[in-house]
Coordinates of C-alpha atoms and ligand atoms in Angstrom, one line a residue:
M1 CA -98.6 68.7 91.3
N2 CA -101.1 66.0 92.9
C3 CA -101.5 68.1 95.7
I4 CA -104.3 69.6 93.5
S5 CA -106.5 66.6 93.7
L6 CA -107.1 66.9 97.3
I7 CA -109.0 69.9 96.9
D8 CA -112.1 70.2 99.1
G9 CA -114.5 72.6 100.9
K10 CA -111.4 73.3 103.7
T11 CA -108.9 74.3 101.0
N12 CA -107.9 77.9 101.1
V13 CA -107.9 80.0 98.1
F14 CA -105.6 82.7 96.7
G15 CA -105.3 84.2 93.3
I16 CA -103.6 86.9 90.9
I17 CA -105.6 89.6 89.6
G18 CA -104.3 91.7 86.1
N19 CA -104.6 91.8 82.4
P20 CA -103.2 89.4 81.1
V21 CA -102.6 87.0 83.5
E22 CA -102.8 83.6 80.9
H23 CA -98.6 83.8 80.9
S24 CA -98.5 84.8 84.4
F25 CA -95.7 82.5 86.4
S26 CA -97.1 83.4 89.9
P27 CA -99.6 80.1 89.9
V28 CA -96.6 77.8 89.0
L29 CA -94.6 79.5 92.3
Q30 CA -97.3 80.1 94.9
N31 CA -98.8 76.3 93.9
T32 CA -95.3 75.0 94.5
I33 CA -95.0 76.7 97.8
A34 CA -98.0 75.3 98.9
C35 CA -97.1 71.9 98.1
E36 CA -93.7 72.1 99.1
L37 CA -94.8 72.9 102.7
G38 CA -97.6 70.7 102.8
H39 CA -100.5 73.4 103.1
D40 CA -104.1 73.1 101.7
N41 CA -104.0 76.2 99.4
I42 CA -104.8 76.8 95.9
Y43 CA -103.8 79.8 93.8
V44 CA -105.5 80.7 90.5
P45 CA -105.5 83.2 87.8
F46 CA -108.1 85.7 87.6
C47 CA -108.2 88.3 84.1
V48 CA -110.3 91.3 85.0
K49 CA -110.5 92.9 81.2
E50 CA -111.4 96.8 82.6
K51 CA -110.5 99.0 85.5
Q52 CA -114.2 99.7 86.0
E53 CA -114.4 95.9 87.2
I54 CA -111.9 96.2 89.2
Q55 CA -113.9 97.4 92.7
A56 CA -116.4 94.4 91.7
A57 CA -113.6 92.0 91.6
I58 CA -112.0 93.0 94.8
N59 CA -115.7 93.1 96.7
G60 CA -116.4 89.5 95.0
A61 CA -113.0 88.0 95.9
Y62 CA -113.9 89.1 99.5
S63 CA -117.5 88.0 99.6
L64 CA -116.1 84.4 98.1
G65 CA -113.7 84.1 101.0
I66 CA -110.6 84.5 98.8
M67 CA -107.6 84.7 101.5
G68 CA -104.9 86.7 99.3
M69 CA -104.4 87.7 96.3
N70 CA -101.5 89.5 93.8
I71 CA -102.2 92.4 91.7
T72 CA -100.2 92.9 88.7
I73 CA -100.5 95.0 85.6
P74 CA -102.2 97.3 84.9
Y75 CA -103.9 97.4 88.2
K76 CA -101.5 98.1 91.0
K77 CA -102.2 101.6 91.7
E78 CA -106.1 101.4 91.0
V79 CA -106.9 98.7 93.5
M80 CA -105.7 100.7 96.2
E81 CA -108.7 102.9 96.9
F82 CA -110.8 99.6 97.7
L83 CA -108.7 98.5 100.0
C84 CA -108.9 99.0 103.9
E85 CA -105.4 99.7 104.8
T86 CA -102.1 99.8 103.3
D87 CA -98.8 98.8 104.4
I88 CA -96.4 101.8 104.8
L89 CA -93.8 100.9 102.3
A90 CA -96.6 100.3 99.4
E91 CA -97.8 103.4 100.5
Q92 CA -94.7 105.2 99.7
I93 CA -94.1 103.2 96.4
G94 CA -97.8 104.1 95.5
A95 CA -98.5 100.7 94.4
V96 CA -99.8 97.4 95.9
N97 CA -99.1 93.6 94.4
T98 CA -100.2 91.6 97.5
L99 CA -103.8 91.9 99.1
K100 CA -104.0 89.7 102.7
R101 CA -107.8 89.4 103.7
T102 CA -108.4 91.0 107.4
D103 CA -112.0 91.0 109.3
K104 CA -112.6 94.6 107.3
G105 CA -111.3 94.1 104.0
Y106 CA -108.1 93.7 102.0
K107 CA -105.0 95.1 103.5
G108 CA -102.4 96.0 100.7
Y109 CA -98.5 95.2 100.3
N110 CA -95.9 95.8 97.9
T111 CA -93.3 92.6 98.2
D112 CA -91.7 93.5 95.0
I113 CA -89.5 95.7 97.4
I114 CA -89.1 93.0 99.4
G115 CA -88.3 90.5 96.3
L116 CA -85.6 93.1 95.4
R117 CA -83.9 93.6 98.9
K118 CA -83.7 89.8 99.2
S119 CA -81.9 89.3 95.7
L120 CA -79.2 91.8 96.6
E121 CA -79.2 90.6 100.6
V122 CA -78.4 86.9 99.3
R123 CA -75.4 88.2 97.6
N124 CA -74.2 90.0 100.4
I125 CA -74.8 93.7 98.4
I126 CA -75.6 96.0 100.9
V127 CA -77.3 99.2 99.9
E128 CA -76.7 101.0 103.1
G129 CA -74.1 104.2 102.6
K130 CA -73.8 103.0 98.8
T131 CA -74.3 104.9 95.4
V132 CA -77.4 103.5 93.7
I133 CA -78.1 104.1 90.0
I134 CA -81.7 103.3 88.8
T135 CA -82.8 102.8 84.9
G136 CA -86.1 103.7 84.5
A137 CA -89.0 105.4 86.5
G138 CA -92.0 103.4 86.1
G139 CA -93.7 101.1 88.5
A140 CA -90.8 99.0 89.1
A141 CA -88.3 101.7 89.8
N142 CA -90.8 103.3 92.2
S143 CA -90.2 99.9 94.4
A144 CA -86.2 100.2 93.5
A145 CA -85.9 103.7 94.6
I146 CA -87.9 103.5 98.0
L147 CA -85.9 100.4 98.6
A148 CA -82.5 102.4 97.8
A149 CA -83.9 105.2 100.3
N150 CA -85.5 102.7 103.0
G151 CA -82.2 100.9 102.6
K152 CA -80.0 104.1 103.8
A153 CA -78.1 104.6 100.7
K154 CA -75.7 107.3 100.4
K155 CA -77.2 108.8 97.0
I156 CA -79.6 107.6 94.6
Y157 CA -79.7 108.7 90.3
I158 CA -82.7 108.0 88.7
V159 CA -81.9 107.7 84.7
N160 CA -84.9 107.7 82.3
R161 CA -85.3 108.3 78.7
T162 CA -88.4 110.7 80.0
V163 CA -86.3 113.0 82.4
D164 CA -89.6 114.5 83.7
N165 CA -90.8 111.2 85.0
A166 CA -87.2 110.4 86.7
A167 CA -87.6 114.0 88.2
K168 CA -91.2 112.8 89.2
L169 CA -89.8 109.9 91.1
A170 CA -86.9 111.7 92.5
E171 CA -89.3 113.8 94.1
R172 CA -91.7 111.4 95.5
V173 CA -89.0 109.8 97.4
S174 CA -87.7 113.2 98.8
D175 CA -90.9 113.4 100.2
F176 CA -90.4 110.4 102.3
Y177 CA -87.2 110.4 102.9
D178 CA -84.1 112.6 103.6
I179 CA -81.5 111.7 101.0
E180 CA -80.1 113.0 97.9
V181 CA -82.1 111.9 94.7
N182 CA -80.8 112.9 91.2
A183 CA -82.5 112.7 88.1
M184 CA -81.1 112.7 84.7
G185 CA -81.3 111.4 81.2
Y186 CA -79.0 108.5 79.8
N187 CA -76.5 111.0 78.3
E188 CA -75.2 112.2 81.8
I189 CA -74.9 108.6 83.2
M190 CA -71.0 108.6 83.3
S191 CA -71.2 111.7 85.0
I192 CA -72.0 109.6 88.1
T193 CA -68.7 109.5 90.4
N194 CA -68.4 106.3 92.5
P195 CA -71.7 104.4 91.9
D196 CA -71.7 101.3 93.5
I197 CA -75.3 99.2 92.2
L198 CA -77.4 99.5 89.5
I199 CA -80.7 98.4 89.5
Q200 CA -82.4 98.3 86.0
T201 CA -85.9 98.5 85.8
T202 CA -87.1 99.2 82.1
S203 CA -88.4 96.9 79.8
V204 CA -85.4 97.2 77.1
G205 CA -84.0 93.9 76.4
M206 CA -87.0 91.7 76.8
G207 CA -89.8 91.3 73.6
L208 CA -89.4 93.5 70.9
T209 CA -86.2 95.0 72.4
K210 CA -84.5 91.5 73.1
G211 CA -80.6 92.3 72.5
K212 CA -80.8 95.8 73.3
S213 CA -79.9 97.7 76.5
P214 CA -81.1 100.9 77.8
V215 CA -77.1 101.8 79.0
E216 CA -75.4 102.3 75.7
D217 CA -72.6 103.6 77.3
T218 CA -70.5 100.5 78.9
G219 CA -67.8 102.2 80.4
I220 CA -70.0 102.9 83.5
F221 CA -69.9 99.3 84.3
K222 CA -66.2 99.7 85.0
K223 CA -66.9 101.6 88.0
I224 CA -69.9 99.7 89.6
E225 CA -69.7 96.5 92.1
A226 CA -73.0 94.9 91.1
V227 CA -76.2 95.1 88.4
L228 CA -79.3 93.7 89.1
D229 CA -81.8 94.0 85.9
I230 CA -85.4 93.1 86.5
I231 CA -86.0 91.3 83.6
Y232 CA -85.6 87.2 83.4
T233 CA -86.7 86.5 80.0
P234 CA -84.0 86.6 78.3
W235 CA -82.3 84.9 81.2
E236 CA -79.4 86.9 80.5
T237 CA -79.9 90.2 78.8
R238 CA -77.1 92.5 76.9
F239 CA -77.5 94.8 80.2
L240 CA -76.4 92.1 82.0
S241 CA -73.8 90.7 79.9
D242 CA -71.8 93.9 79.3
A243 CA -71.8 94.3 83.0
K244 CA -70.7 90.7 83.2
K245 CA -67.8 91.4 81.0
A246 CA -66.8 94.7 83.1
G247 CA -66.6 92.3 86.1
C248 CA -69.5 93.2 88.0
T249 CA -72.0 90.9 90.4
V250 CA -74.7 90.2 87.8
I251 CA -78.0 89.1 89.1
N252 CA -81.3 88.9 86.9
G253 CA -85.2 89.7 87.9
F254 CA -85.8 85.9 88.5
D255 CA -85.1 85.9 91.7
M256 CA -87.1 89.0 92.8
L257 CA -89.8 87.2 91.5
V258 CA -89.4 84.1 93.4
Y259 CA -88.6 86.4 96.9
Q260 CA -91.9 88.5 96.3
G261 CA -94.2 85.7 95.8
I262 CA -92.6 84.1 98.7
A263 CA -93.1 87.1 101.0
S264 CA -96.6 87.3 99.6
Y265 CA -97.1 83.8 100.6
E266 CA -95.7 84.2 104.2
I267 CA -97.9 87.6 104.3
W268 CA -101.0 85.4 103.7
N269 CA -100.2 82.9 105.7
D270 CA -98.5 84.4 108.8
I271 CA -95.2 82.4 108.6
V272 CA -91.7 82.9 107.9
I273 CA -90.2 80.1 105.3
G274 CA -86.6 79.5 106.4
K275 CA -83.4 80.1 104.6
Q276 CA -83.1 76.3 103.4
Q277 CA -86.6 76.0 102.3
T278 CA -86.5 79.4 100.6
E279 CA -83.5 78.1 98.6
K280 CA -84.9 74.6 97.9
I281 CA -88.3 76.4 96.8
R282 CA -86.0 78.8 94.3
D283 CA -84.1 76.2 92.9
I284 CA -87.1 73.8 92.3
L285 CA -89.0 77.2 90.4
V286 CA -85.4 77.9 88.6
E287 CA -85.2 74.4 87.4
C288 CA -89.2 74.7 86.2
Y289 CA -89.1 77.8 84.8
T290 CA -85.7 77.4 82.9
Q291 CA -87.2 74.1 81.8
G292 CA -90.6 75.6 80.5
S293 CA -88.8 78.4 78.5
K294 CA -86.9 76.1 76.5
Ligands
NAP301 P1 -93.4 100.9 83.4 O1 -94.2 101.5 84.5 O2 -94.1 100.9 82.3 O3 -92.0 101.6 83.1 C1 -91.2 101.6 82.0 C2 -89.9 102.0 81.8 O4 -89.4 101.6 81.2 C3 -90.3 103.7 82.0 O5 -89.1 104.4 82.7 C4 -89.9 103.8 80.4 O6 -89.5 105.2 80.0 C5 -88.8 102.9 80.5 N1 -88.9 102.3 78.6 C6 -89.7 101.6 78.2 N2 -89.1 101.5 77.0 C7 -88.1 102.2 76.8 C8 -87.0 102.5 75.7 N3 -87.1 102.0 74.4 N4 -85.8 103.0 76.1 C9 -85.5 103.5 77.4 N5 -86.3 103.1 78.2 C10 -87.8 102.3 78.2 O7 -93.2 99.3 83.5 P2 -92.5 98.6 85.0 O8 -93.9 98.4 85.7 O9 -91.7 99.3 85.5 O10 -91.8 97.2 84.5 C11 -90.9 97.5 83.8 C12 -90.3 95.8 83.7 O11 -90.2 95.3 85.0 C13 -91.0 95.0 83.2 O12 -90.4 94.4 82.2 C14 -91.5 94.2 83.8 O13 -92.1 93.0 83.9 C15 -90.4 94.4 84.7 N6 -91.1 93.5 86.3 C16 -90.1 92.6 86.9 C17 -90.5 92.0 87.9 C18 -90.1 91.2 88.6 O14 -90.2 90.5 89.4 N7 -88.8 90.6 88.4 C19 -91.4 92.7 89.0 C20 -92.2 93.9 88.0 C21 -92.0 94.4 87.0 P3 -90.6 106.4 79.9 O15 -90.6 107.0 81.6 O16 -89.3 107.6 78.8 O17 -91.6 106.0 79.4

């Protein structure tokens, strides 16, 4: 990335705050976009070790003139009280992953929801009028549930190991949208009638749970049009291979990662990156990621 040799006092600085951040793909993603577009921008990872340091980190970043930041685990909620404004969808989700510098401070956005929406849209998978199942009830499930509700799904089913957590998320969605939202455990998943889309948001299938799937009853896939697994390492989880065998359209989480990053870049720079350029950037990043993970 030879653009980095051109850094000077006019270069716009962006970054990501989280813990850990060493393995984050976002620096590669954001610096690739800047290089592709020929922008004088640089993006750097910043590890904030303790929750108590978040306010100082945000204030310090503002004083240093940092133009925008991504926020990752575990600070997506915590950071919200230190912002001057929060976008409405991020407010509904209850988490931000993108901060944009304004005259008054940083404004928070959630581009995970944009990444998810775009991953479906580019494959012509429409949420409107559909029955959407979401597995998991954590941070990523919040984005998926608000995406489904905001996209005018017909019904939403939140399926989770801890049913109480699913019920809390269902309640949160109902606070903002007039839509049928149901909460249940995995033992009830086969009772869902005419499901169309399943968004898998748990961490099951990666790391120590590689080879496992949260959805053991694969009969459900026979009823479904498309599934998205938020995981992209491994590239194809057991969940996705089970769904593929049953004939579903399958999508892994890498497109979500790329499209949320592109959406952050667009917000920070007040631009819209065209379809052709978006797909070119996506292809470069897929190549880069799959080569790097071999
Ligand atoms: P989180 O808030 O910790 O939620 C984790 C969810 O997974 C919870 O619902 C939890 O259920 C469930 N879960 C964990 N272990 C389980 C198990 N053994 N069996 C069944 N359910 C289990 O995490 P998150 O922030 O939502 O992130 C979830 C995943 O999404 C992570 O792998 C993260 O890397 C990925 N992610 C990807 C993208 C992307 O761009 N592709 C973006 C954001 C996140 P309980 O409620 O019962 O504990």
